Tab-separated table of C-alpha atoms in Angstrom:
chain	number	residue	atom	x	y	z
A	264	THR	CA	-45.331	-21.352	88.884
A	265	ALA	CA	-48.575	-19.444	89.113
A	266	PRO	CA	-50.799	-19.187	86.027
A	267	GLY	CA	-49.683	-16.422	83.709
A	268	VAL	CA	-46.294	-16.076	85.394
A	269	GLY	CA	-42.960	-17.422	84.207
A	270	PHE	CA	-40.715	-17.233	81.219
A	271	GLY	CA	-43.135	-16.052	78.575
A	272	LEU	CA	-42.673	-14.137	75.394
A	273	THR	CA	-42.460	-10.829	77.265
A	274	SER	CA	-39.425	-12.028	79.204
A	275	VAL	CA	-37.787	-13.362	76.052
A	276	SER	CA	-38.435	-10.096	74.231
A	277	SER	CA	-37.019	-8.070	77.139
A	278	LEU	CA	-33.850	-10.165	77.226
A	279	LEU	CA	-33.401	-9.912	73.479
A	280	GLN	CA	-33.818	-6.135	73.544
A	281	ARG	CA	-31.218	-5.779	76.316
A	282	THR	CA	-28.699	-7.933	74.479
A	283	GLY	CA	-29.229	-6.410	71.032
A	284	GLY	CA	-30.975	-9.497	69.704
A	285	ARG	CA	-34.287	-9.957	67.977
A	286	ILE	CA	-37.086	-12.469	67.644
A	287	GLU	CA	-38.520	-13.693	64.337
A	288	ILE	CA	-41.868	-15.464	64.250
A	289	SER	CA	-43.427	-16.958	61.157
A	290	SER	CA	-46.341	-19.287	60.623
A	291	ARG	CA	-47.858	-21.124	57.707
A	292	PRO	CA	-51.272	-22.757	57.625
A	293	GLY	CA	-50.890	-26.476	58.082
A	294	ARG	CA	-47.147	-26.173	58.803
A	295	GLY	CA	-47.120	-24.599	62.246
A	296	CYS	CA	-45.165	-21.758	63.755
A	297	THR	CA	-41.414	-21.138	63.729
A	298	VAL	CA	-39.757	-18.936	66.339
A	299	ARG	CA	-36.143	-17.861	65.794
A	300	LEU	CA	-34.113	-16.031	68.408
A	301	ARG	CA	-31.257	-14.017	66.936
A	302	LEU	CA	-28.502	-13.077	69.346
A	303	PRO	CA	-25.458	-10.992	68.446
A	304	ALA	CA	-22.115	-12.752	68.262
A	305	ILE	CA	-19.655	-11.748	70.958
A	306	GLU	CA	-16.022	-12.364	71.642
A	307	GLN	CA	-15.740	-14.369	74.807
A	308	GLU	CA	-12.776	-14.779	77.099
A	309	SER	CA	-11.944	-18.433	76.905
A	310	SER	CA	-12.292	-20.391	80.116
A	311	GLN	CA	-10.731	-23.415	78.449
A	312	ASP	CA	-7.313	-24.111	77.055
A	313	LEU	CA	-6.873	-25.616	73.583
A	314	GLY	CA	-7.259	-29.107	75.028
A	315	GLY	CA	-10.716	-28.286	76.396
A	316	ASN	CA	-9.577	-28.213	80.026
A	317	ALA	CA	-10.952	-25.632	82.424
A	318	VAL	CA	-8.503	-22.802	83.033
A	319	PRO	CA	-8.438	-21.666	86.668
A	320	SER	CA	-9.998	-18.273	87.227
A	321	GLN	CA	-9.090	-15.747	89.890
A	322	ARG	CA	-12.759	-15.763	90.881
A	323	ASN	CA	-12.763	-19.421	91.855
A	324	ASN	CA	-10.699	-18.698	94.970
A	325	ARG	CA	-13.327	-16.345	96.376
A	326	GLY	CA	-15.545	-18.930	97.975
A	327	LEU	CA	-18.179	-21.515	97.308
A	328	ILE	CA	-21.585	-20.604	95.884
A	329	TRP	CA	-24.705	-22.642	96.477
A	330	LEU	CA	-27.179	-22.203	93.635
A	331	VAL	CA	-30.822	-23.093	94.314
A	332	ASP	CA	-33.569	-22.969	91.683
A	333	ASP	CA	-36.420	-25.434	91.276
A	334	ASP	CA	-36.661	-24.801	87.515
A	335	ASP	CA	-34.279	-27.206	85.742
A	336	SER	CA	-33.770	-24.969	82.707
A	337	VAL	CA	-32.990	-21.891	84.810
A	338	ARG	CA	-30.685	-23.853	87.112
A	339	ASN	CA	-28.828	-25.315	84.129
A	340	MET	CA	-28.431	-21.887	82.527
A	341	LEU	CA	-27.074	-20.467	85.783
A	342	LYS	CA	-24.666	-23.403	86.103
A	343	VAL	CA	-23.276	-22.551	82.671
A	344	MET	CA	-22.911	-18.864	83.603
A	345	LEU	CA	-21.112	-19.661	86.848
A	346	GLY	CA	-18.927	-22.309	85.246
A	347	ARG	CA	-17.832	-20.036	82.399
A	348	ALA	CA	-16.907	-17.353	84.917
A	349	GLY	CA	-14.791	-19.827	86.880
A	350	TYR	CA	-16.800	-19.865	90.089
A	351	ARG	CA	-16.879	-22.877	92.400
A	352	PHE	CA	-20.476	-23.858	93.022
A	353	GLN	CA	-22.939	-26.582	93.916
A	354	ALA	CA	-26.405	-26.593	92.347
A	355	PHE	CA	-29.570	-27.716	94.109
A	356	ALA	CA	-33.164	-28.182	92.939
A	357	SER	CA	-34.844	-27.565	96.305
A	358	ALA	CA	-34.431	-26.052	99.736
A	359	SER	CA	-34.580	-29.538	101.277
A	360	GLU	CA	-31.528	-30.599	99.203
A	361	VAL	CA	-29.643	-27.551	100.475
A	362	LEU	CA	-30.567	-28.179	104.096
A	363	GLU	CA	-29.458	-31.803	103.740
A	364	ALA	CA	-26.099	-30.703	102.279
A	365	ALA	CA	-25.672	-28.204	105.116
A	366	GLN	CA	-25.740	-31.100	107.595
A	367	GLN	CA	-22.643	-32.727	106.097
A	368	PRO	CA	-19.473	-32.639	108.228
A	369	ASP	CA	-17.032	-29.826	107.371
A	370	CYS	CA	-19.696	-28.168	105.231
A	371	HIS	CA	-19.010	-24.595	104.125
A	372	VAL	CA	-20.723	-22.076	101.861
A	373	ASP	CA	-19.956	-18.406	101.232
A	374	LEU	CA	-22.806	-17.232	99.017
A	375	LEU	CA	-26.343	-18.450	98.419
A	376	VAL	CA	-27.897	-17.675	95.023
A	377	CYS	CA	-31.514	-18.595	95.492
A	378	ASP	CA	-34.836	-18.340	93.701
A	379	ALA	CA	-36.917	-16.097	95.956
A	380	THR	CA	-40.135	-18.060	95.401
A	381	LEU	CA	-39.105	-21.614	96.188
A	382	LYS	CA	-41.831	-23.796	97.666
A	383	PRO	CA	-42.580	-24.812	100.380
A	384	LEU	CA	-39.638	-22.906	101.943
A	385	ASN	CA	-39.043	-19.586	100.145
A	386	GLY	CA	-35.611	-18.107	99.497
A	387	LEU	CA	-35.677	-15.769	102.478
A	388	GLU	CA	-36.661	-18.561	104.871
A	389	LEU	CA	-33.891	-20.778	103.476
A	390	SER	CA	-31.351	-17.996	103.817
A	391	ILE	CA	-32.320	-17.348	107.442
A	392	LYS	CA	-31.994	-21.072	108.298
A	393	LEU	CA	-28.571	-21.273	106.637
A	394	GLN	CA	-27.292	-18.095	108.254
A	395	ALA	CA	-27.903	-19.651	111.666
A	396	GLN	CA	-25.255	-22.210	110.705
A	397	PHE	CA	-23.082	-19.943	108.512
A	398	PRO	CA	-23.164	-16.436	110.066
A	399	ALA	CA	-21.029	-14.885	107.299
A	400	LEU	CA	-23.282	-16.242	104.542
A	401	LYS	CA	-24.248	-13.736	101.878
A	402	THR	CA	-27.393	-14.166	99.794
A	403	LEU	CA	-28.488	-13.081	96.331
A	404	MET	CA	-32.168	-13.615	95.567
A	405	ILE	CA	-33.254	-14.113	91.975
A	406	SER	CA	-36.823	-14.036	90.720
A	407	GLY	CA	-38.866	-13.953	87.557
A	408	PHE	CA	-41.872	-12.598	89.452
A	409	GLY	CA	-42.730	-8.920	89.403
A	410	GLN	CA	-42.161	-6.754	92.455
A	411	GLU	CA	-45.820	-7.137	93.496
A	412	HIS	CA	-45.257	-10.869	94.085
A	413	LEU	CA	-42.165	-10.248	96.205
A	414	SER	CA	-43.474	-7.628	98.600
A	415	ASP	CA	-43.609	-10.076	101.544
A	416	ILE	CA	-40.000	-11.075	101.036
A	417	GLU	CA	-38.854	-7.491	100.544
A	418	ALA	CA	-40.824	-6.259	103.556
A	419	SER	CA	-39.231	-8.971	105.706
A	420	ASN	CA	-35.723	-7.936	104.817
A	421	GLU	CA	-34.277	-5.111	102.807
A	422	THR	CA	-30.623	-6.192	103.099
A	423	ILE	CA	-30.742	-9.049	100.590
A	424	PRO	CA	-30.047	-8.015	97.013
A	425	LEU	CA	-32.562	-9.107	94.372
A	426	LEU	CA	-31.656	-9.769	90.738
A	427	GLN	CA	-34.754	-9.728	88.542
A	428	LYS	CA	-35.050	-12.404	85.818
A	429	PRO	CA	-34.294	-12.261	83.013
A	430	PHE	CA	-30.727	-11.097	83.533
A	431	THR	CA	-27.538	-11.504	81.563
A	432	GLY	CA	-24.489	-13.470	82.611
A	433	ASP	CA	-22.595	-10.195	82.972
A	434	GLU	CA	-25.236	-8.806	85.338
A	435	LEU	CA	-25.069	-11.948	87.456
A	436	ILE	CA	-21.264	-11.990	87.561
A	437	ARG	CA	-21.054	-8.284	88.501
A	438	LYS	CA	-23.491	-8.853	91.380
A	439	LEU	CA	-21.646	-11.972	92.584
A	440	SER	CA	-18.253	-10.250	92.376
A	441	SER	CA	-19.580	-7.336	94.400
A	442	LEU	CA	-21.083	-9.587	97.079
A	443	LEU	CA	-18.022	-11.823	97.370
A	444	ALA	CA	-15.627	-8.855	97.457
A	445	ASN	CA	-17.533	-7.367	100.389
A	446	THR	CA	-15.949	-8.901	103.460
A	447	GLU	CA	-18.691	-7.772	105.850
A	448	ALA	CA	-21.390	-10.293	106.619
A	449	VAL	CA	-24.909	-9.271	105.686
A	450	ALA	CA	-27.352	-9.732	108.556
A	451	ILE	CA	-30.587	-11.416	107.495
A	452	ALA	CA	-32.732	-11.635	110.612
């Protein structure tokens, strides 16, 4: 990431405010700093039975999602969100991994969830390459960069939805459900 850009305290604070949480910071000379994130408890629909086995979700029959983010912590968080919601997905750390997977026989993908600022191939470029092979492919771009950093991507194509980081699991799932429910292909070129 570029200097001064990424998941800093401002992003954490924004996420905590949106979820009803708070941040507590304390420091003591010679003892260091302690940061505590307080999130509200929520009741969650269980995606597991009492034996710890995954319970099939109605969502998991709606297609296969390819998740691409070069940040391990973000990718892992998104994997948890998708898994809890019952989606079928494959996670990738780079555009080159995705392009390699796309060359496999009988390969299929319905939705690409992609970090907009991947390097060296950005999310838009990856989506365009994949849509040549999968014309019905839908794409959701995600980014922690401000709008000013994404103007080239947005100017190139206004049909790809963008979900700004940080976002909640509910925001992600609503966007995915909407995209997967829409049976029309989204043109990218």
